[in-house]
Structures are given as C-alpha cells and as structure tokens.
Amino acid sequence: MRALTVSLLVALATAPFSAWAQTAPPVSKGPKNAPFQQPSFQHQTRAPGADKVPTLDITTVATNLPRLWAMEFLPDGHMLVTTKAGALHIVDRSGGVGPAIDGVPQVDARGQGGLLDVALSPDFGRTGIILFSYAEPRGGGANGTSVARATLRRTADGGGTLRDLTIIFRQTPAYRGTKHFGSRLAFAPDGTLFITTGERSDSRVRGEAQNLNSGLGKVMRINPDGSVPADNPFVGQAGVQPQIWSYGHRNPQSAVVTAAGDLWTVEHGPRGGDELNRPKAGLNYGWPVITRGVNYSGSRVGDGLVEAPGMEQPIYYWDPVIAPSGMDEYTSNAIEEWQGALLVGGLVAGGLVVLHLEGDRVIAEERVPLRARIRDVRVGPDGAVYALT
C-alpha cells in the first residue's frame, strides 16, 4: 500500500483568471445527511463549479513511507514530514527519505493520535527552530494535544537531531480518548502562533467546546515561547484560559494564515457539516449548539439548530462531507487559475478541494481527484502543489 504520495501539480493552461460562472452546477453532489437544514445565505454550501480550471500534470515524488500526517518545506526545498507513529523525517528534492530524526518525544498514536503537525519558526533561517504538535500521553490512558519547540540540527546522512526541546502548550483538561486532536499550527504576521484543538468527539465531553475554562474545541493563540499575547481576547478574565482566540469548534484539522494576514480554518463536522471559518478574536463558532450536520446515528445534534444568537455562521459548509485535513493558500503565478484560492486536502473527497473567494464568500468550488486520502497540502517554492496521503 502506498503510504505517501507527494503529487506535483503543474499548470499547463494559459487562460487568465476570470470571473466564475454563477450558473455552473455545484461540484458537491449526493444526498444531504441533514436535508431539513437550509443555508443561511447564497452559496454557503454547494457553490458553483469553477468556470476556468487548469490543466495539471500529476507526478509521484516519493512513496513507501510510514503513515504520514503533515509536511513543511525547508528553505533548501527539502521537506519535513511527520509520521503518525511518532517519527520525523526529511524528504529531499528527489524524493529520497532520510533516517528518523532523533529526539522526538513519546506520542500516543492510538486512534487519531500521534505526531501531528509541523511548522518552521519564522526565524528558522537563523535559529533552526521548528514546532510540532502531537497527542501527548498524560498518564492513566489520558492524553491531550501538546505543542513543542526544538532546534533542528541536520546530519550528513539526511537525518538530524532535536535539541533544547521545550513544550510550549498543553491542552487541558487531559482526556481518556483517542479522537479529535485538531492540532494544526499557523503563524500570524506578528509572529504569534495559532493552534487548533479538537473537542475530543465523545458526547459526554463535546460540550467543553463552549466552556472558556477548557482547552477543548478551541483555536488558541500564543507567543512562540508559550507565553500569552497581551491582546488575546480573554486575557485578565477570571475562570478563562487566556490562550483562547475563538471557541465552539469541533475538530479543526485545516488552518492557514493568508498573505492578507487572516486566519482560515476548516473543521470536521459530524455526519455532514464540515465548516470553513475565518475565526476572529473572542467569537463563538457554535459547536455543539449549532451545526450543519447530524449525529453518526442520523439523529439530530442537540436541538438540531443551525443558528443561535451570539454564534457565528460558517462561511461555507459541506454536506456530504469532504473530511478536511491540511490547507494552504495559493499565491504563486505558476497555476494562474488558482491565484488567491484556498487549497484543502480531502480525506473522504479523495483529492484537493479548491475554494475561490470573493471577500469572505466562496464564489466557486473545484475538485482535483487524486484517488487517495489527502492528509496535508503545501504550495512548494517552485509553485507546484504538494499533496500528502
């Protein structure tokens, strides 16, 4: 079984980016899991297909790696990749895979846990510091999403070692479960770090997404050393975790800060209801009080609400789901039709989901089938799009 496919997508079409046909049929098809729910505004779901699509070459760059979760480009064009089981590797530009990097802490790889996202510190070129998230064992079968920083020292054999490792964030409370760790990392232009956390899935704990004294189901914002930015929305409030940026999230496994400086996330819904959001400071994104999906049994979540006072609407949602994982913004000129688009990996979608935006609205959706569960997406320094399975 191929555990890693890094797909090189090169545009051959020369047609310029143009307006999208609002009458084109949507690419999202199939029966809805929640047919009783209606969108709150036009194109909140099942947006029209793209009027102009690129012609792409798809090339396999590397294969036969263990089960992977995330990737990040190094300045020399090599890639850092994380394996779910807990190893960190460097993949060179020709697809060669180096030995496991020493110094990675123990992870809880049960269920959806493991070694998860990886990111370079903004000053990586000077310091060699990387950050990574993982399901950290907390004793007694409990675990939680944690983020560590360390200095990467590369070795001549294509591997390396981590030094001066420090844990800068621990999701609390810990929980005895194996699902919904969230775990994407995204740096803002001011150097602060966004961290997504899942609400751990189980019905008895999912309500913690609404609890401001809990780190479950949140977007967190910290400084790179783990301290709390003074302008976080809940700093100084009693009984509130000061790292919280936004709340009411289910399981955000896609996150990117765009060139405009905006944070965008995509989170897994239940059965239906995957959501694209642009999380803003202090706002409540509704889970589990409002949702665009249903329970896996088919029953309604809570009272089956899709709107409630004080809770934000998703900018876009999918029913049936794409099962999002990994996300990037396309800013290169190599694929002209995708300039400014958001690229989202789809586990169930089996390829890339391309979202064309106008302001904070999706005006067109495009699918690139890759016949594989896409776990992460990155735009490479060559302008090609790399997709990790």
Short mmCIF file of C-alpha atoms in Angstrom, two decimals:
data_model
loop_
_atom_site.label_atom_id
_atom_site.label_comp_id
_atom_site.label_asym_id
_atom_site.label_seq_id
_atom_site.Cartn_x
_atom_site.Cartn_y
_atom_site.Cartn_z
CA MET A 1 0.00 0.00 0.00
CA ARG A 2 1.30 3.43 -0.89
CA ALA A 3 1.53 5.39 2.34
CA LEU A 4 2.92 8.60 0.88
CA THR A 5 2.24 10.24 -2.41
CA VAL A 6 3.56 13.71 -2.94
CA SER A 7 1.81 14.89 -6.08
CA LEU A 8 3.38 17.55 -8.25
CA LEU A 9 0.70 19.65 -9.93
CA VAL A 10 1.88 21.90 -12.77
CA ALA A 11 -0.46 24.17 -14.71
CA LEU A 12 -0.34 23.83 -18.47
CA ALA A 13 -3.30 26.06 -19.26
CA THR A 14 -2.54 29.70 -20.05
CA ALA A 15 -6.07 31.07 -19.67
CA PRO A 16 -6.12 34.03 -17.27
CA PHE A 17 -8.04 34.03 -14.01
CA SER A 18 -11.56 35.23 -14.73
CA ALA A 19 -14.98 35.62 -13.14
CA TRP A 20 -16.74 32.43 -12.14
CA ALA A 21 -20.00 31.40 -13.78
CA GLN A 22 -22.68 31.66 -11.12
CA THR A 23 -24.89 29.30 -13.13
CA ALA A 24 -22.34 26.44 -13.24
CA PRO A 25 -23.55 23.32 -11.41
CA PRO A 26 -22.01 22.69 -7.98
CA VAL A 27 -19.29 20.07 -7.72
CA SER A 28 -20.67 18.81 -4.41
CA LYS A 29 -23.20 16.08 -5.14
CA GLY A 30 -25.05 13.32 -3.35
CA PRO A 31 -27.89 13.23 -0.86
CA LYS A 32 -27.64 15.51 2.15
CA ASN A 33 -27.32 13.99 5.60
CA ALA A 34 -29.37 16.86 7.02
CA PRO A 35 -31.96 17.65 4.28
CA PHE A 36 -34.11 19.53 6.80
CA GLN A 37 -31.41 22.22 7.10
CA GLN A 38 -31.20 25.18 4.74
CA PRO A 39 -28.25 27.53 4.15
CA SER A 40 -28.39 30.98 5.71
CA PHE A 41 -27.22 32.78 2.58
CA GLN A 42 -26.49 32.13 -1.09
CA HIS A 43 -23.57 29.80 -1.83
CA GLN A 44 -22.99 28.98 1.84
CA THR A 45 -22.91 25.42 0.52
CA ARG A 46 -22.75 23.75 -2.90
CA ALA A 47 -21.23 26.78 -4.61
CA PRO A 48 -21.00 26.71 -8.41
CA GLY A 49 -18.14 24.92 -10.08
CA ALA A 50 -15.21 26.93 -11.41
CA ASP A 51 -15.63 28.37 -14.89
CA LYS A 52 -11.91 28.14 -15.66
CA VAL A 53 -9.84 25.20 -14.45
CA PRO A 54 -6.15 24.48 -15.05
CA THR A 55 -4.72 21.51 -16.87
CA LEU A 56 -2.44 19.69 -14.45
CA ASP A 57 0.41 17.21 -14.52
CA ILE A 58 0.42 14.85 -11.53
CA THR A 59 3.74 13.30 -10.53
CA THR A 60 4.54 10.96 -7.65
CA VAL A 61 7.62 12.27 -5.84
CA ALA A 62 8.08 9.75 -3.00
CA THR A 63 6.48 6.51 -1.88
CA ASN A 64 6.68 3.76 0.75
CA LEU A 65 6.95 5.92 3.84
CA PRO A 66 5.06 5.09 7.03
CA ARG A 67 1.63 6.57 7.63
CA LEU A 68 2.11 10.33 7.46
CA TRP A 69 0.26 13.34 8.84
CA ALA A 70 1.97 16.62 7.89
CA MET A 71 4.67 18.24 5.82
CA GLU A 72 6.60 21.51 5.76
CA PHE A 73 9.15 22.86 3.30
CA LEU A 74 12.66 23.71 4.49
CA PRO A 75 14.46 26.70 2.92
CA ASP A 76 16.52 24.41 0.66
CA GLY A 77 13.40 22.78 -0.83
CA HIS A 78 13.62 19.60 1.23
CA MET A 79 10.55 18.63 3.26
CA LEU A 80 9.98 17.77 6.89
CA VAL A 81 7.29 15.09 7.26
CA THR A 82 5.68 13.71 10.40
CA THR A 83 4.60 10.10 10.80
CA LYS A 84 1.56 9.26 12.87
CA ALA A 85 3.56 6.67 14.83
CA GLY A 86 5.93 9.37 16.09
CA ALA A 87 8.86 9.78 13.69
CA LEU A 88 10.06 12.92 11.90
CA HIS A 89 11.86 12.56 8.55
CA ILE A 90 13.44 14.79 5.91
CA VAL A 91 12.48 14.06 2.28
CA ASP A 92 14.93 15.53 -0.21
CA ARG A 93 14.00 17.18 -3.51
CA SER A 94 14.44 13.95 -5.46
CA GLY A 95 12.16 12.00 -3.09
CA GLY A 96 14.92 10.37 -1.02
CA VAL A 97 13.95 9.76 2.58
CA GLY A 98 16.39 10.33 5.42
CA PRO A 99 16.51 8.36 8.68
CA ALA A 100 14.23 9.25 11.57
CA ILE A 101 15.31 12.40 13.40
CA ASP A 102 16.45 11.82 16.98
CA GLY A 103 14.89 13.48 19.99
CA VAL A 104 11.15 13.34 19.20
CA PRO A 105 9.15 12.83 22.42
CA GLN A 106 6.82 9.90 23.02
CA VAL A 107 3.42 10.23 21.39
CA ASP A 108 0.09 8.50 21.95
CA ALA A 109 -0.59 7.07 18.49
CA ARG A 110 -3.83 5.30 19.33
CA GLY A 111 -6.86 6.16 17.21
CA GLN A 112 -6.44 9.62 15.69
CA GLY A 113 -3.45 10.48 17.87
CA GLY A 114 0.23 10.57 17.03
CA LEU A 115 2.87 13.02 15.86
CA LEU A 116 0.75 15.56 14.02
CA ASP A 117 1.53 18.97 12.52
CA VAL A 118 4.94 20.60 11.98
CA ALA A 119 5.90 24.22 11.27
CA LEU A 120 9.07 26.27 10.97
CA SER A 121 9.61 29.17 13.33
CA PRO A 122 9.59 32.48 11.41
CA ASP A 123 13.26 32.85 12.38
CA PHE A 124 14.17 29.30 11.33
CA GLY A 125 16.90 30.51 8.96
CA ARG A 126 18.77 31.99 11.92
CA THR A 127 17.80 29.67 14.77
CA GLY A 128 16.85 26.31 13.22
CA ILE A 129 13.77 26.17 15.49
CA ILE A 130 10.81 24.02 14.49
CA LEU A 131 7.48 23.47 16.23
CA PHE A 132 5.30 20.39 16.17
CA SER A 133 2.06 19.22 17.71
CA TYR A 134 1.28 15.76 18.99
CA ALA A 135 -1.02 13.67 21.16
CA GLU A 136 0.91 13.67 24.43
CA PRO A 137 0.44 10.80 26.92
CA ARG A 138 -0.61 12.27 30.28
CA GLY A 139 -0.78 9.06 32.37
CA GLY A 140 -3.59 6.65 33.14
CA GLY A 141 -4.62 6.44 29.50
CA ALA A 142 -5.30 10.17 29.28
CA ASN A 143 -3.78 12.41 26.64
CA GLY A 144 -4.10 15.82 25.03
CA THR A 145 -2.81 17.99 22.23
CA SER A 146 0.59 19.49 23.03
CA VAL A 147 2.99 21.68 21.08
CA ALA A 148 6.77 21.55 21.43
CA ARG A 149 9.58 23.64 20.01
CA ALA A 150 13.13 22.45 19.43
CA THR A 151 16.23 23.25 17.44
CA LEU A 152 16.76 21.01 14.41
CA ARG A 153 20.36 20.06 13.74
CA ARG A 154 20.64 18.25 10.41
CA THR A 155 23.19 15.50 9.85
CA ALA A 156 25.13 14.39 6.76
CA ASP A 157 23.08 11.19 6.37
CA GLY A 158 19.90 13.16 5.65
CA GLY A 159 18.58 12.90 9.19
CA GLY A 160 19.09 15.07 12.22
CA THR A 161 18.50 15.56 15.90
CA LEU A 162 16.28 17.80 18.03
CA ARG A 163 17.92 19.82 20.79
CA ASP A 164 16.65 22.03 23.61
CA LEU A 165 13.12 20.67 23.32
CA THR A 166 10.50 22.63 25.27
CA ILE A 167 6.76 22.05 25.49
CA ILE A 168 5.13 25.46 24.97
CA PHE A 169 1.45 24.44 25.04
CA ARG A 170 -0.62 21.70 26.67
CA GLN A 171 -4.33 21.34 26.01
CA THR A 172 -6.19 20.94 29.30
CA PRO A 173 -8.04 19.12 30.63
CA ALA A 174 -6.49 15.84 29.55
CA TYR A 175 -8.97 13.19 28.43
CA ARG A 176 -9.05 9.42 28.11
CA GLY A 177 -9.94 9.23 24.44
CA THR A 178 -8.38 8.68 21.03
CA LYS A 179 -10.23 11.13 18.77
CA HIS A 180 -10.32 14.78 17.71
CA PHE A 181 -6.94 16.29 18.49
CA GLY A 182 -7.26 19.17 15.99
CA SER A 183 -3.58 20.10 16.02
CA ARG A 184 -2.87 22.43 13.08
CA LEU A 185 -0.27 25.17 13.56
CA ALA A 186 -0.23 28.53 11.73
CA PHE A 187 1.94 31.58 12.34
CA ALA A 188 0.45 35.08 12.10
CA PRO A 189 2.38 38.01 10.57
CA ASP A 190 3.08 39.36 14.07
CA GLY A 191 4.88 36.12 15.00
CA THR A 192 2.15 34.72 17.23
CA LEU A 193 1.12 31.08 16.77
CA PHE A 194 -2.41 29.75 16.23
CA ILE A 195 -3.11 26.21 17.45
CA THR A 196 -6.32 24.32 16.72
CA THR A 197 -7.65 21.83 19.28
CA GLY A 198 -10.43 19.27 18.94
CA GLU A 199 -13.24 18.75 21.44
CA ARG A 200 -12.41 15.03 21.76
CA SER A 201 -15.57 13.79 19.98
CA ASP A 202 -17.45 11.90 22.70
CA SER A 203 -20.93 13.23 23.52
CA ARG A 204 -20.17 13.45 27.24
CA VAL A 205 -17.30 15.88 26.63
CA ARG A 206 -18.13 17.71 23.39
CA GLY A 207 -19.90 20.50 25.30
CA GLU A 208 -16.46 21.59 26.56
CA ALA A 209 -16.14 23.43 23.24
CA GLN A 210 -18.43 26.07 24.80
CA ASN A 211 -16.52 26.20 28.10
CA LEU A 212 -13.99 29.04 28.26
CA ASN A 213 -12.17 27.32 31.13
CA SER A 214 -11.42 24.34 28.89
CA GLY A 215 -8.92 23.92 26.06
CA LEU A 216 -11.18 21.53 24.11
CA GLY A 217 -12.69 22.69 20.82
CA LYS A 218 -10.77 25.95 20.52
CA VAL A 219 -8.40 28.00 18.44
CA MET A 220 -5.54 29.06 20.71
CA ARG A 221 -3.05 31.90 20.19
CA ILE A 222 0.30 32.01 21.96
CA ASN A 223 3.71 33.58 21.57
CA PRO A 224 6.46 31.29 20.19
CA ASP A 225 7.88 30.85 23.71
CA GLY A 226 4.50 29.72 25.06
CA SER A 227 3.56 32.96 26.78
CA VAL A 228 0.16 34.57 26.21
CA PRO A 229 -0.14 37.63 23.93
CA ALA A 230 -1.39 40.62 25.90
CA ASP A 231 -4.06 41.36 23.26
CA ASN A 232 -5.73 37.94 23.33
CA PRO A 233 -9.50 38.45 23.73
CA PHE A 234 -9.93 36.86 27.18
CA VAL A 235 -6.73 37.96 28.92
CA GLY A 236 -7.42 39.00 32.51
CA GLN A 237 -10.84 37.37 32.78
CA ALA A 238 -11.27 35.03 35.74
CA GLY A 239 -12.04 31.40 35.00
CA VAL A 240 -11.00 31.64 31.37
CA GLN A 241 -7.98 30.10 29.64
CA PRO A 242 -6.13 33.17 28.33
CA GLN A 243 -4.70 31.35 25.31
CA ILE A 244 -8.18 31.12 23.73
CA TRP A 245 -8.68 33.02 20.48
CA SER A 246 -12.06 31.56 19.43
CA TYR A 247 -14.28 28.73 20.63
CA GLY A 248 -17.18 26.45 19.73
CA HIS A 249 -15.10 24.38 17.30
CA ARG A 250 -15.43 20.63 16.69
CA ASN A 251 -12.21 19.28 15.15
CA PRO A 252 -10.29 21.81 13.03
CA GLN A 253 -7.64 19.91 11.07
CA SER A 254 -7.03 22.58 8.42
CA ALA A 255 -5.60 26.04 9.11
CA VAL A 256 -3.71 28.72 7.21
CA VAL A 257 -2.88 32.38 7.70
CA THR A 258 -3.20 34.01 4.29
CA ALA A 259 -0.99 36.66 2.73
CA ALA A 260 -3.57 39.21 3.89
CA GLY A 261 -2.93 38.09 7.49
CA ASP A 262 -6.29 36.34 8.00
CA LEU A 263 -6.68 33.00 9.78
CA TRP A 264 -8.86 30.48 7.95
CA THR A 265 -9.78 27.03 9.24
CA VAL A 266 -11.75 24.03 8.06
CA GLU A 267 -13.15 21.70 10.69
CA HIS A 268 -14.72 18.26 10.57
CA GLY A 269 -18.45 18.27 11.09
CA PRO A 270 -20.32 15.22 12.38
CA ARG A 271 -22.27 13.39 9.63
CA GLY A 272 -22.39 16.36 7.28
CA GLY A 273 -21.46 19.89 8.23
CA ASP A 274 -17.72 20.28 7.58
CA GLU A 275 -17.14 24.05 8.01
CA LEU A 276 -14.93 26.75 6.54
CA ASN A 277 -14.48 29.55 9.08
CA ARG A 278 -12.39 32.67 9.45
CA PRO A 279 -12.01 32.62 13.26
CA LYS A 280 -11.92 36.06 14.83
CA ALA A 281 -10.93 37.09 18.34
CA GLY A 282 -13.39 36.13 21.04
CA LEU A 283 -16.13 34.76 18.77
CA ASN A 284 -18.18 31.60 19.28
CA TYR A 285 -18.49 29.23 16.31
CA GLY A 286 -21.34 27.25 17.78
CA TRP A 287 -20.46 23.58 18.24
CA PRO A 288 -22.31 21.61 19.57
CA VAL A 289 -25.25 24.03 19.92
CA ILE A 290 -25.48 24.76 16.19
CA THR A 291 -24.22 22.58 13.36
CA ARG A 292 -24.91 21.82 9.71
CA GLY A 293 -24.75 18.05 10.26
CA VAL A 294 -26.33 15.25 12.29
CA ASN A 295 -25.01 12.57 14.63
CA TYR A 296 -23.47 9.48 13.03
CA SER A 297 -26.65 7.61 14.01
CA GLY A 298 -28.65 10.05 11.89
CA SER A 299 -30.28 11.73 14.88
CA ARG A 300 -30.15 15.49 15.32
CA VAL A 301 -27.32 17.07 17.30
CA GLY A 302 -28.91 18.65 20.35
CA ASP A 303 -31.99 20.55 19.21
CA GLY A 304 -30.96 20.42 15.57
CA LEU A 305 -30.28 24.16 15.42
CA VAL A 306 -28.34 25.82 12.60
CA GLU A 307 -28.48 29.36 14.01
CA ALA A 308 -28.42 30.84 17.51
CA PRO A 309 -27.81 34.32 18.94
CA GLY A 310 -24.16 35.09 19.63
CA MET A 311 -22.91 32.23 17.44
CA GLU A 312 -21.18 32.66 14.11
CA GLN A 313 -22.27 31.13 10.83
CA PRO A 314 -19.72 29.15 8.84
CA ILE A 315 -18.58 30.95 5.72
CA TYR A 316 -19.10 27.68 3.84
CA TYR A 317 -20.09 24.13 4.68
CA TRP A 318 -20.23 20.70 3.04
CA ASP A 319 -22.97 18.08 3.29
CA PRO A 320 -21.93 15.41 2.41
CA VAL A 321 -18.52 15.97 3.92
CA ILE A 322 -15.06 16.27 2.38
CA ALA A 323 -13.31 15.27 5.68
CA PRO A 324 -10.79 18.15 5.64
CA SER A 325 -7.12 17.87 6.52
CA GLY A 326 -4.34 20.26 5.63
CA MET A 327 -4.73 23.63 3.94
CA ASP A 328 -2.74 26.30 2.11
CA GLU A 329 -3.30 29.47 0.12
CA TYR A 330 -2.15 29.56 -3.48
CA THR A 331 -0.02 32.68 -4.00
CA SER A 332 2.27 31.62 -6.86
CA ASN A 333 1.89 32.55 -10.54
CA ALA A 334 2.57 29.01 -11.78
CA ILE A 335 -1.11 27.98 -11.71
CA GLU A 336 -2.76 31.19 -12.82
CA GLU A 337 -6.33 30.00 -12.33
CA TRP A 338 -5.71 29.31 -8.64
CA GLN A 339 -4.23 32.63 -7.55
CA GLY A 340 -5.70 33.58 -4.18
CA ALA A 341 -7.58 30.29 -3.81
CA LEU A 342 -7.63 28.13 -0.70
CA LEU A 343 -6.46 24.54 -1.21
CA VAL A 344 -7.91 21.99 1.22
CA GLY A 345 -6.98 18.32 1.49
CA GLY A 346 -9.92 15.93 1.43
CA LEU A 347 -9.80 12.54 3.13
CA VAL A 348 -13.27 11.46 2.00
CA ALA A 349 -13.11 13.73 -1.05
CA GLY A 350 -10.05 11.79 -2.19
CA GLY A 351 -8.21 14.79 -3.57
CA LEU A 352 -7.89 18.56 -3.37
CA VAL A 353 -10.78 20.92 -2.78
CA VAL A 354 -10.09 24.34 -4.31
CA LEU A 355 -12.10 27.28 -2.97
CA HIS A 356 -12.24 30.54 -4.94
CA LEU A 357 -13.10 33.53 -2.76
CA GLU A 358 -14.51 36.97 -3.18
CA GLY A 359 -14.00 38.78 0.12
CA ASP A 360 -15.28 36.40 2.78
CA ARG A 361 -17.55 34.40 0.47
CA VAL A 362 -16.90 31.28 -1.59
CA ILE A 363 -17.86 32.02 -5.20
CA ALA A 364 -16.71 28.74 -6.75
CA GLU A 365 -15.52 25.29 -5.72
CA GLU A 366 -13.28 22.96 -7.69
CA ARG A 367 -12.22 19.35 -7.09
CA VAL A 368 -8.93 17.73 -8.15
CA PRO A 369 -9.33 13.94 -7.82
CA LEU A 370 -6.17 12.17 -6.68
CA ARG A 371 -7.75 8.83 -5.71
CA ALA A 372 -6.17 8.99 -2.26
CA ARG A 373 -6.95 10.36 1.20
CA ILE A 374 -5.15 13.71 1.28
CA ARG A 375 -3.77 14.48 4.72
CA ASP A 376 -1.81 17.69 4.04
CA VAL A 377 -1.33 20.27 1.29
CA ARG A 378 1.55 22.70 0.70
CA VAL A 379 2.49 25.07 -2.09
CA GLY A 380 6.14 24.42 -2.85
CA PRO A 381 8.82 27.01 -3.56
CA ASP A 382 8.52 26.03 -7.25
CA GLY A 383 4.82 26.98 -7.33
CA ALA A 384 3.72 23.35 -7.58
CA VAL A 385 1.19 21.97 -5.12
CA TYR A 386 2.30 19.03 -2.98
CA ALA A 387 -0.33 16.72 -1.53
CA LEU A 388 0.44 14.17 1.18
CA THR A 389 -1.53 10.95 1.56
#
